[in-house]
Tab-separated table of C-alpha atoms in Angstrom:
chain	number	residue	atom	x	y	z
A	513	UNK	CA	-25.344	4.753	-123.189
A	514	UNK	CA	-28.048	5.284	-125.766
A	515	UNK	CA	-29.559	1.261	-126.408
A	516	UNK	CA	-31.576	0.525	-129.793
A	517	UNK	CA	-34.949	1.017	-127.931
A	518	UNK	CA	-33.856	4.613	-126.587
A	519	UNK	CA	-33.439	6.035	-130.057
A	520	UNK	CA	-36.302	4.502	-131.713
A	521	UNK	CA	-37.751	6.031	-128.632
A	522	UNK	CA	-36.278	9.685	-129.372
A	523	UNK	CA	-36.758	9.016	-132.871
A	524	UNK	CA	-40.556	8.269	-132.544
A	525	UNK	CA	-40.939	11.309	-129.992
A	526	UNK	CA	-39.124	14.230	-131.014
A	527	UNK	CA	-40.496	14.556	-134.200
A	528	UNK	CA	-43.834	15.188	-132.723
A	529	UNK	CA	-46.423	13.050	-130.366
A	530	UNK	CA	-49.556	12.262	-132.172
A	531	UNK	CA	-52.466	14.537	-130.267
A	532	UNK	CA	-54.329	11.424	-129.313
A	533	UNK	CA	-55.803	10.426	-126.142
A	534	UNK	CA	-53.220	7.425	-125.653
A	535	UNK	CA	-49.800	8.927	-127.428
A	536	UNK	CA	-47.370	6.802	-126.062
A	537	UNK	CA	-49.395	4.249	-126.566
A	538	UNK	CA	-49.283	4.442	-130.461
A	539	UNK	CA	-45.179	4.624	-130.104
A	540	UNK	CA	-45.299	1.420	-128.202
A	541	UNK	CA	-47.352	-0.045	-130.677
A	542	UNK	CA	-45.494	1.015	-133.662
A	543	UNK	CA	-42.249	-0.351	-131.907
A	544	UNK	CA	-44.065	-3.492	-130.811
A	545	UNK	CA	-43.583	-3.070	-126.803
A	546	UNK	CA	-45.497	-2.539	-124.539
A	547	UNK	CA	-46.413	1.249	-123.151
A	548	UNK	CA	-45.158	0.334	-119.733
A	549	UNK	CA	-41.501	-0.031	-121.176
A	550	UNK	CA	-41.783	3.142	-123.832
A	551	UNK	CA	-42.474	5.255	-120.614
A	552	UNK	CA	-40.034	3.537	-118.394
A	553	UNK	CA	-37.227	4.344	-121.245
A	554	UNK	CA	-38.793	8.074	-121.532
A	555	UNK	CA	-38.794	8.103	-117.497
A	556	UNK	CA	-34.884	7.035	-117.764
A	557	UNK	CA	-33.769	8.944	-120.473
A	558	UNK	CA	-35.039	12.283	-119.083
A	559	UNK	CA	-33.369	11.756	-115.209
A	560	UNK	CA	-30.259	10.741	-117.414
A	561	UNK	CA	-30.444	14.348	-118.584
A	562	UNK	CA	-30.132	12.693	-122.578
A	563	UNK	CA	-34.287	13.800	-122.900
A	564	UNK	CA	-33.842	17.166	-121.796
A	565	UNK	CA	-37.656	18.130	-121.590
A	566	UNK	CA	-40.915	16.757	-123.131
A	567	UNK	CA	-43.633	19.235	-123.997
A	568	UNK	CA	-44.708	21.824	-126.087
A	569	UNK	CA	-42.309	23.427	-128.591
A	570	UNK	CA	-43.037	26.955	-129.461
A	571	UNK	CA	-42.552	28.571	-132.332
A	572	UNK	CA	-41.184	31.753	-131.173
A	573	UNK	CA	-41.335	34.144	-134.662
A	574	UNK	CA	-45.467	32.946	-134.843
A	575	UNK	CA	-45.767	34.468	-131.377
A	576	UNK	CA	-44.388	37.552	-132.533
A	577	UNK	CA	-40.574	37.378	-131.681
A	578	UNK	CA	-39.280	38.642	-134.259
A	579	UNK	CA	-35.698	40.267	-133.632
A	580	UNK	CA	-33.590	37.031	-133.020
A	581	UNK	CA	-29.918	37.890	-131.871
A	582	UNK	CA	-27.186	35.274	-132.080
A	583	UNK	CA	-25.072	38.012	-129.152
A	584	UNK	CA	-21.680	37.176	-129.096
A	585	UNK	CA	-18.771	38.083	-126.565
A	586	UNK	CA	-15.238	37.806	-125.666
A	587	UNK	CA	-14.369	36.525	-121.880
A	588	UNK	CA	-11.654	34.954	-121.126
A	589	UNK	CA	-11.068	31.543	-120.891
A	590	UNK	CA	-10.945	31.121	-117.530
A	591	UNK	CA	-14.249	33.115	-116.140
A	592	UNK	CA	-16.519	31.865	-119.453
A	593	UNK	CA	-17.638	29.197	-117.690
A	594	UNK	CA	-18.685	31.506	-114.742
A	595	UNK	CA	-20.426	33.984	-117.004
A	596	UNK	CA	-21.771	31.736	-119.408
A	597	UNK	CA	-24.104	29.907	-116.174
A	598	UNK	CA	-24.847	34.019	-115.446
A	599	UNK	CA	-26.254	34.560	-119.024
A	600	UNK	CA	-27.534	31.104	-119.758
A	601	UNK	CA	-29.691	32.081	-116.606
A	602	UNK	CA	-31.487	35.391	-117.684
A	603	UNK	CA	-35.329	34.624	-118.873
A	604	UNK	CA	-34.710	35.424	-122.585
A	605	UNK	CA	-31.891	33.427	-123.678
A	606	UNK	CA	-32.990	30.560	-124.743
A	607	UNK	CA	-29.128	28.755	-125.476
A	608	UNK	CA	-25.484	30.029	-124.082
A	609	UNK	CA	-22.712	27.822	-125.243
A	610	UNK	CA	-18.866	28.028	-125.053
A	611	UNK	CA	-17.365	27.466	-128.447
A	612	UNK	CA	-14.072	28.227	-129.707
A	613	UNK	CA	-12.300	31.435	-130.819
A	614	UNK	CA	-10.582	31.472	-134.240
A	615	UNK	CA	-8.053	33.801	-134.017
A	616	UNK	CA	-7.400	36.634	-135.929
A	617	UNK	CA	-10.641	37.061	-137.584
A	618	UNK	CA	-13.156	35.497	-134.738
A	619	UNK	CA	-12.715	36.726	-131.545
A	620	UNK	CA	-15.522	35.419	-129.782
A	621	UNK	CA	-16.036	32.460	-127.428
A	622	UNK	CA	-19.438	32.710	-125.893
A	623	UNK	CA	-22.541	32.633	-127.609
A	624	UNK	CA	-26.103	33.217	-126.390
A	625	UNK	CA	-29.264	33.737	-128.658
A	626	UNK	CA	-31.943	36.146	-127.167
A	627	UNK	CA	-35.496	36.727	-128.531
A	628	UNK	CA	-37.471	39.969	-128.715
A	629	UNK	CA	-40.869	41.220	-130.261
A	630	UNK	CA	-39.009	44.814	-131.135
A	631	UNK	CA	-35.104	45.912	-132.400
A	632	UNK	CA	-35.237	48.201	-128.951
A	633	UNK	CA	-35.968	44.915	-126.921
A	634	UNK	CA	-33.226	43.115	-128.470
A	635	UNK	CA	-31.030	46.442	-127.772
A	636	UNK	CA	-32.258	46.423	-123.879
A	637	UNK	CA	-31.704	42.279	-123.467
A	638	UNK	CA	-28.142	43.363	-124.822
A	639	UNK	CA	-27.478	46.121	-122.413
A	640	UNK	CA	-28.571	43.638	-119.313
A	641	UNK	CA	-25.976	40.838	-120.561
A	642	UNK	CA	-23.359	43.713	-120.868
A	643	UNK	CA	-23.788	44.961	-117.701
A	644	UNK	CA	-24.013	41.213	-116.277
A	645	UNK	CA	-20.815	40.400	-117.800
A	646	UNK	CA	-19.320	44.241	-116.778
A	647	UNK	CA	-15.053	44.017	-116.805
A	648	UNK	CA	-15.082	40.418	-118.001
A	649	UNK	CA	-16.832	41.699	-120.971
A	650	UNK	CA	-13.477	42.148	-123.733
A	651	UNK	CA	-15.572	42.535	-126.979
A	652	UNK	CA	-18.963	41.961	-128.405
A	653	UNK	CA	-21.444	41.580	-131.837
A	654	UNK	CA	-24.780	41.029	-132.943
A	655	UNK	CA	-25.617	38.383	-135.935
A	656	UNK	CA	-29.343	38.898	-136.978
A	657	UNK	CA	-30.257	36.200	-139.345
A	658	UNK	CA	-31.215	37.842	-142.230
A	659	UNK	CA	-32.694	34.969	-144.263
A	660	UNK	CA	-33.123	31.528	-143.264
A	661	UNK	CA	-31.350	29.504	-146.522
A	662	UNK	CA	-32.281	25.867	-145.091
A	663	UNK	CA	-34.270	24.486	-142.001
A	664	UNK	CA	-34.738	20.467	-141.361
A	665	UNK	CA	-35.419	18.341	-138.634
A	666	UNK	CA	-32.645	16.835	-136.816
A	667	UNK	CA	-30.913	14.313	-139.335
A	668	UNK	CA	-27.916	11.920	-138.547
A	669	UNK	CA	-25.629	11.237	-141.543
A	670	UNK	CA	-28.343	12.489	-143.736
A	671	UNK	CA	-31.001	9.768	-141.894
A	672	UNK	CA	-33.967	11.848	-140.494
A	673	UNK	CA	-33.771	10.477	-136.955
B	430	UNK	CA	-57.259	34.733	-131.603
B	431	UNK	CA	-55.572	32.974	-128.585
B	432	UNK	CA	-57.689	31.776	-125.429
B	433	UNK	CA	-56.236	31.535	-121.924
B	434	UNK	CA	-56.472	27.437	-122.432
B	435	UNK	CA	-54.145	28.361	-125.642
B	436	UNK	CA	-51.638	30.649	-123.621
B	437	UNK	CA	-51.998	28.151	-120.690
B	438	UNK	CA	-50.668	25.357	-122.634
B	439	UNK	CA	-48.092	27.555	-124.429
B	440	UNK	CA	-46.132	28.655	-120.753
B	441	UNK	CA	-47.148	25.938	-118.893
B	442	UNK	CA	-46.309	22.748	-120.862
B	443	UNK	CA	-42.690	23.578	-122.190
B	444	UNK	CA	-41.035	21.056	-119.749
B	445	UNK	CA	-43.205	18.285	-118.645
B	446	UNK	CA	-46.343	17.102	-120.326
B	447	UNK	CA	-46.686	13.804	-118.063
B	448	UNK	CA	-45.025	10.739	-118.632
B	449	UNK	CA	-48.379	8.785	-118.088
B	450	UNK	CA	-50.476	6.467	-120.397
B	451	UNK	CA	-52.935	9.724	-120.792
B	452	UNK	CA	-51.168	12.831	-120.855
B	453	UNK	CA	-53.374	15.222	-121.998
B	454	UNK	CA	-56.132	13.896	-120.177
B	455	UNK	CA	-53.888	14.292	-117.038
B	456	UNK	CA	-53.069	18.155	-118.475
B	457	UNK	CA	-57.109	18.597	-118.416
B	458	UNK	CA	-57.915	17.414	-115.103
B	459	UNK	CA	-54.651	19.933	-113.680
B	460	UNK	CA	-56.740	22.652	-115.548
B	461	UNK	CA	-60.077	21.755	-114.915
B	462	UNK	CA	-61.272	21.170	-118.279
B	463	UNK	CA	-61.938	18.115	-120.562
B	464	UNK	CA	-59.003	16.021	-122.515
B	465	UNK	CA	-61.111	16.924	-125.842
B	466	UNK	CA	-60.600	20.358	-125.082
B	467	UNK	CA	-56.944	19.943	-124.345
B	468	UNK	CA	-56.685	18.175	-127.485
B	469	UNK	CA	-58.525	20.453	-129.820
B	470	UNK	CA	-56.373	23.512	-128.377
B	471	UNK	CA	-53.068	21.677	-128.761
B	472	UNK	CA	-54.454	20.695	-132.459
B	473	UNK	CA	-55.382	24.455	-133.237
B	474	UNK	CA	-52.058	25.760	-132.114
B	475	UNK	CA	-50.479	23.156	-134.353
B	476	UNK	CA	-52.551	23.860	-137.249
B	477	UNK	CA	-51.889	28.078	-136.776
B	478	UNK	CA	-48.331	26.948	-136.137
B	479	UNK	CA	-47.839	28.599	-133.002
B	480	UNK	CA	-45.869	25.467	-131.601
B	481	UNK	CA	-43.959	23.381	-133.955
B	482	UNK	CA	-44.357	20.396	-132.613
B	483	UNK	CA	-45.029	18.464	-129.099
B	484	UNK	CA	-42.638	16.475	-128.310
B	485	UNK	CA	-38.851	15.232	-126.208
B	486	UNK	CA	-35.774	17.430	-126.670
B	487	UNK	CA	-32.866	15.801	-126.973
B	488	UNK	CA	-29.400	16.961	-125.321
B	489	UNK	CA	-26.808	17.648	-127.957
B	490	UNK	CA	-24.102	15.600	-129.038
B	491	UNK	CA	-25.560	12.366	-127.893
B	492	UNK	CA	-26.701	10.990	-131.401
B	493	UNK	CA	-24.207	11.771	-133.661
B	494	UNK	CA	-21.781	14.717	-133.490
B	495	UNK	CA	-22.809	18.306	-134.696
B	496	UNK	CA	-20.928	22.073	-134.905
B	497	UNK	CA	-21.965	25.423	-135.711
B	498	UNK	CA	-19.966	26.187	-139.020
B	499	UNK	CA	-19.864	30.035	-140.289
B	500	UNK	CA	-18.269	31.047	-143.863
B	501	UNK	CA	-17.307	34.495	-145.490
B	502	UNK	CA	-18.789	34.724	-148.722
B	503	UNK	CA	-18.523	37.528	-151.366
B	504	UNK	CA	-22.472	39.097	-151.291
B	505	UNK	CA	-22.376	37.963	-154.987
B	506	UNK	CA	-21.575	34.554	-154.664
B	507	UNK	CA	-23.718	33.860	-151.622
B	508	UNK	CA	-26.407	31.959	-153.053
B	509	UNK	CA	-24.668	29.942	-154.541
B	510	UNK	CA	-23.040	28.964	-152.158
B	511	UNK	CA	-25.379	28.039	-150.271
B	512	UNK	CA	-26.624	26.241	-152.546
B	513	UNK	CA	-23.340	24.273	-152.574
B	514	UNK	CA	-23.323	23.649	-149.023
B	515	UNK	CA	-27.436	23.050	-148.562
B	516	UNK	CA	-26.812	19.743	-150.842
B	517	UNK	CA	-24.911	18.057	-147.859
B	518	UNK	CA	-27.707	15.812	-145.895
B	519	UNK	CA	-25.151	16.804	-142.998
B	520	UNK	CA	-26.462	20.476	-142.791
B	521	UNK	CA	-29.156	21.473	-140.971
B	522	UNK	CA	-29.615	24.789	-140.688
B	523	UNK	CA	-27.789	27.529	-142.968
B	524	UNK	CA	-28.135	31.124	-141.916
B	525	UNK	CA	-27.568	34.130	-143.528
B	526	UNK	CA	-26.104	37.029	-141.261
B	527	UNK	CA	-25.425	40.448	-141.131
B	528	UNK	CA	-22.071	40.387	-140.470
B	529	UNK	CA	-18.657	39.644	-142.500
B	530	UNK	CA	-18.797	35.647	-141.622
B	531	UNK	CA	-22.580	35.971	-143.551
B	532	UNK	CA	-23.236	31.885	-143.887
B	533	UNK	CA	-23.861	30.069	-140.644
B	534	UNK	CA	-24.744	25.968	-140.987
B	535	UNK	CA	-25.368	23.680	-138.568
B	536	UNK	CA	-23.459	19.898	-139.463
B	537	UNK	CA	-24.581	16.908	-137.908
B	538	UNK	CA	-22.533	13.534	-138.702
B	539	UNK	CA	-22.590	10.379	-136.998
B	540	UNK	CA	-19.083	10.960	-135.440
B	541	UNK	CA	-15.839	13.850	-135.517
B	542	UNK	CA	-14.072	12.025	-138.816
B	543	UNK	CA	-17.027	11.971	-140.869
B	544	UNK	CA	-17.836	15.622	-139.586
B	545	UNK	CA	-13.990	16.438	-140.683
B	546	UNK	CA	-14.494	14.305	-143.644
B	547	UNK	CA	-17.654	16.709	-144.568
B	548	UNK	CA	-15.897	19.873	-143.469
B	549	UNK	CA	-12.909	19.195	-146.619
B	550	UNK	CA	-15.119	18.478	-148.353
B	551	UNK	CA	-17.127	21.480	-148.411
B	552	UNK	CA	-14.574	24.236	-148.272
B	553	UNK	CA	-13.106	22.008	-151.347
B	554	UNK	CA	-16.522	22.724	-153.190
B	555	UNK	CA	-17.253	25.946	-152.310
B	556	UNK	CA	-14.000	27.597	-151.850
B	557	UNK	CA	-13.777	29.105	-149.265
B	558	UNK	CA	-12.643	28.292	-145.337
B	559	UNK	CA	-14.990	27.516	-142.412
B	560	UNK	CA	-14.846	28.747	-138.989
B	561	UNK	CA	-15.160	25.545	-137.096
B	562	UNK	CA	-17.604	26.039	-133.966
B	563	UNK	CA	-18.295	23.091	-132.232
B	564	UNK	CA	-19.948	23.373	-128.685
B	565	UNK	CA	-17.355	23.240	-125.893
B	566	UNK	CA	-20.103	23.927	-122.850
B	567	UNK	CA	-23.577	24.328	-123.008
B	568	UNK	CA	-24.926	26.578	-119.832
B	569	UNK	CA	-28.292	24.965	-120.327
B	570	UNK	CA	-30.179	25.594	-117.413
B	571	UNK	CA	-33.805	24.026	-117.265
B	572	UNK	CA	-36.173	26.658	-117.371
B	573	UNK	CA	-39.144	27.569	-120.041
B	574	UNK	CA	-39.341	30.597	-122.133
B	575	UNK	CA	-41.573	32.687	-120.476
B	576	UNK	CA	-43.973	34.160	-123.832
B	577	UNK	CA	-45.077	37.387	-123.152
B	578	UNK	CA	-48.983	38.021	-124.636
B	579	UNK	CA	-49.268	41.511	-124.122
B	580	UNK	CA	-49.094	43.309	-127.115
């Protein structure tokens, strides 16, 4: 799915483009092709859905969001994928995913991280995704990260990609 | 502090800077202004770190295999943990939270035995037993996040 070229490719691109009048041109270089093929592979890999956007990352905290909520909730199984597409959908969630229960102690199978400037904001955003989710809604938490202990770039088998 | 070119490229340019031999020249002429000017902003908001980066986002699980891992640690022995468990090249990011499972780490291996293989291994060094969270659906759905300026 993924051929040699692709992940040099994503390699050479999501770590940052160079701000230079001719970016993709520097990739090509660097991976001695020409720019016609880097962009036909980027072109590719993003209507395969496997380059999911290209463009400016934010850094959310700088721009004053502060309260970051990791919300989770218990639906059951069979209407999470239902209500996770609801409340992957509202404007400040930025990820929803389905992940696994661990029964007795973790109760929770849908997670979706939401991003406010103020505790009350967080608070409101929480209140919309409970009444979103209304009788489907069996249980629900809020993890604030409290310190951030480590933070790299994506790495593969301890290779920086 | 920010100009409208600034908050311009912030909302605007989350998705699709152009696929084109001269993107930010392309971004200029959409806007009205010069590339140099689209340049220089996109270099000041790197510099003030108000982005982190520009560049491609990748869909998960497609290079290697990765889970969201979460531990409950004794307050006490929490840094050291983590300590234990930031010397694997295989986490990413490691969390704490306010809440009885306090560590959260995110593994990334290049396929599900090494990730198990990694997983033994560090409850075996740290003691202690992980929730295992791998992703099961993403509801991704393609939209920017809309930054809000007012103050």
């Amino acid at each position: 799915m993924i051929d040699t070229l692709d992940y040099q490719i994503i390699s050479l691109t999501q770590t940052g483009l160079p701000l230079t009048p001719q970016p993709y041109q520097t990739i090509a270089d660097e991976l001695g092709v020409s720019v016609e093929r880097v962009m036909q592979k980027m072109q590719q890999m993003t209507e395969q859905g496997i380059i999911r956007r290209i463009g400016v990352v934010p850094n959310h905290y700088r721009l004053g969001y502060t309260h970051n909520g990791m919300t989770v909730w218990n639906i059951a199984d069979e209407f999470v994928d239902e209500m996770g597409t609801k409340v992957g959908q509202l404007d400040f969630v930025s990820h929803c995913y389905h992940r696994p229960r661990h029964e007795p102690e973790w109760h929770y199978n849908l997670f979706a991280m939401v991003h406010s400037k103020t505790e009350q904001g967080v608070n409101q955003q929480i209140q919309i995704i409970t009444e979103l989710l209304g009788e489907y809604n069996l249980g629900q938490d809020v993890l604030y990260s409290t310190r951030i202990l480590k933070k790299t770039g994506l790495r593969v088998g301890g290779k920086r990609v | 502090m920010l100009s409208p070119l600034h908050k311009q490229l912030l909302n605007d340019f989350q998705q699709n800077l152009p696929i084109s031999a001269t993107p930010y020249q392309d971004i200029a002429l959409s806007l009205g202004v010069t590339e140099d000017d689209v340049l220089l902003a996109f270099q000041e908001l790197q510099d003030q770190q108000f982005i982190a980066r520009i560049g491609s986002v990748i869909a998960p699980n497609l290079i290697g295999v990765s889970a969201l891992m979460a531990m409950a640690v004794p307050t006490e022995n929490l840094i050291k943990t983590a300590e234990i468990v930031n010397q694997y090249p295989e986490v990413n990011h490691n969390y704490e939270r306010d809440n009885r499972f306090n560590l959260w780490f995110v593994l990334i291996a290049k396929d599900k035995s090494s990730l198990q293989t990694v997983i033994a291994d560090i409850e075996l060094t740290t003691g202690y037993n992980t929730l295992y969270l791998p992703l099961i659906a993403d509801y991704f759905i393609n939209l920017g996040f809309e930054i809000d300026f007012d103050d």
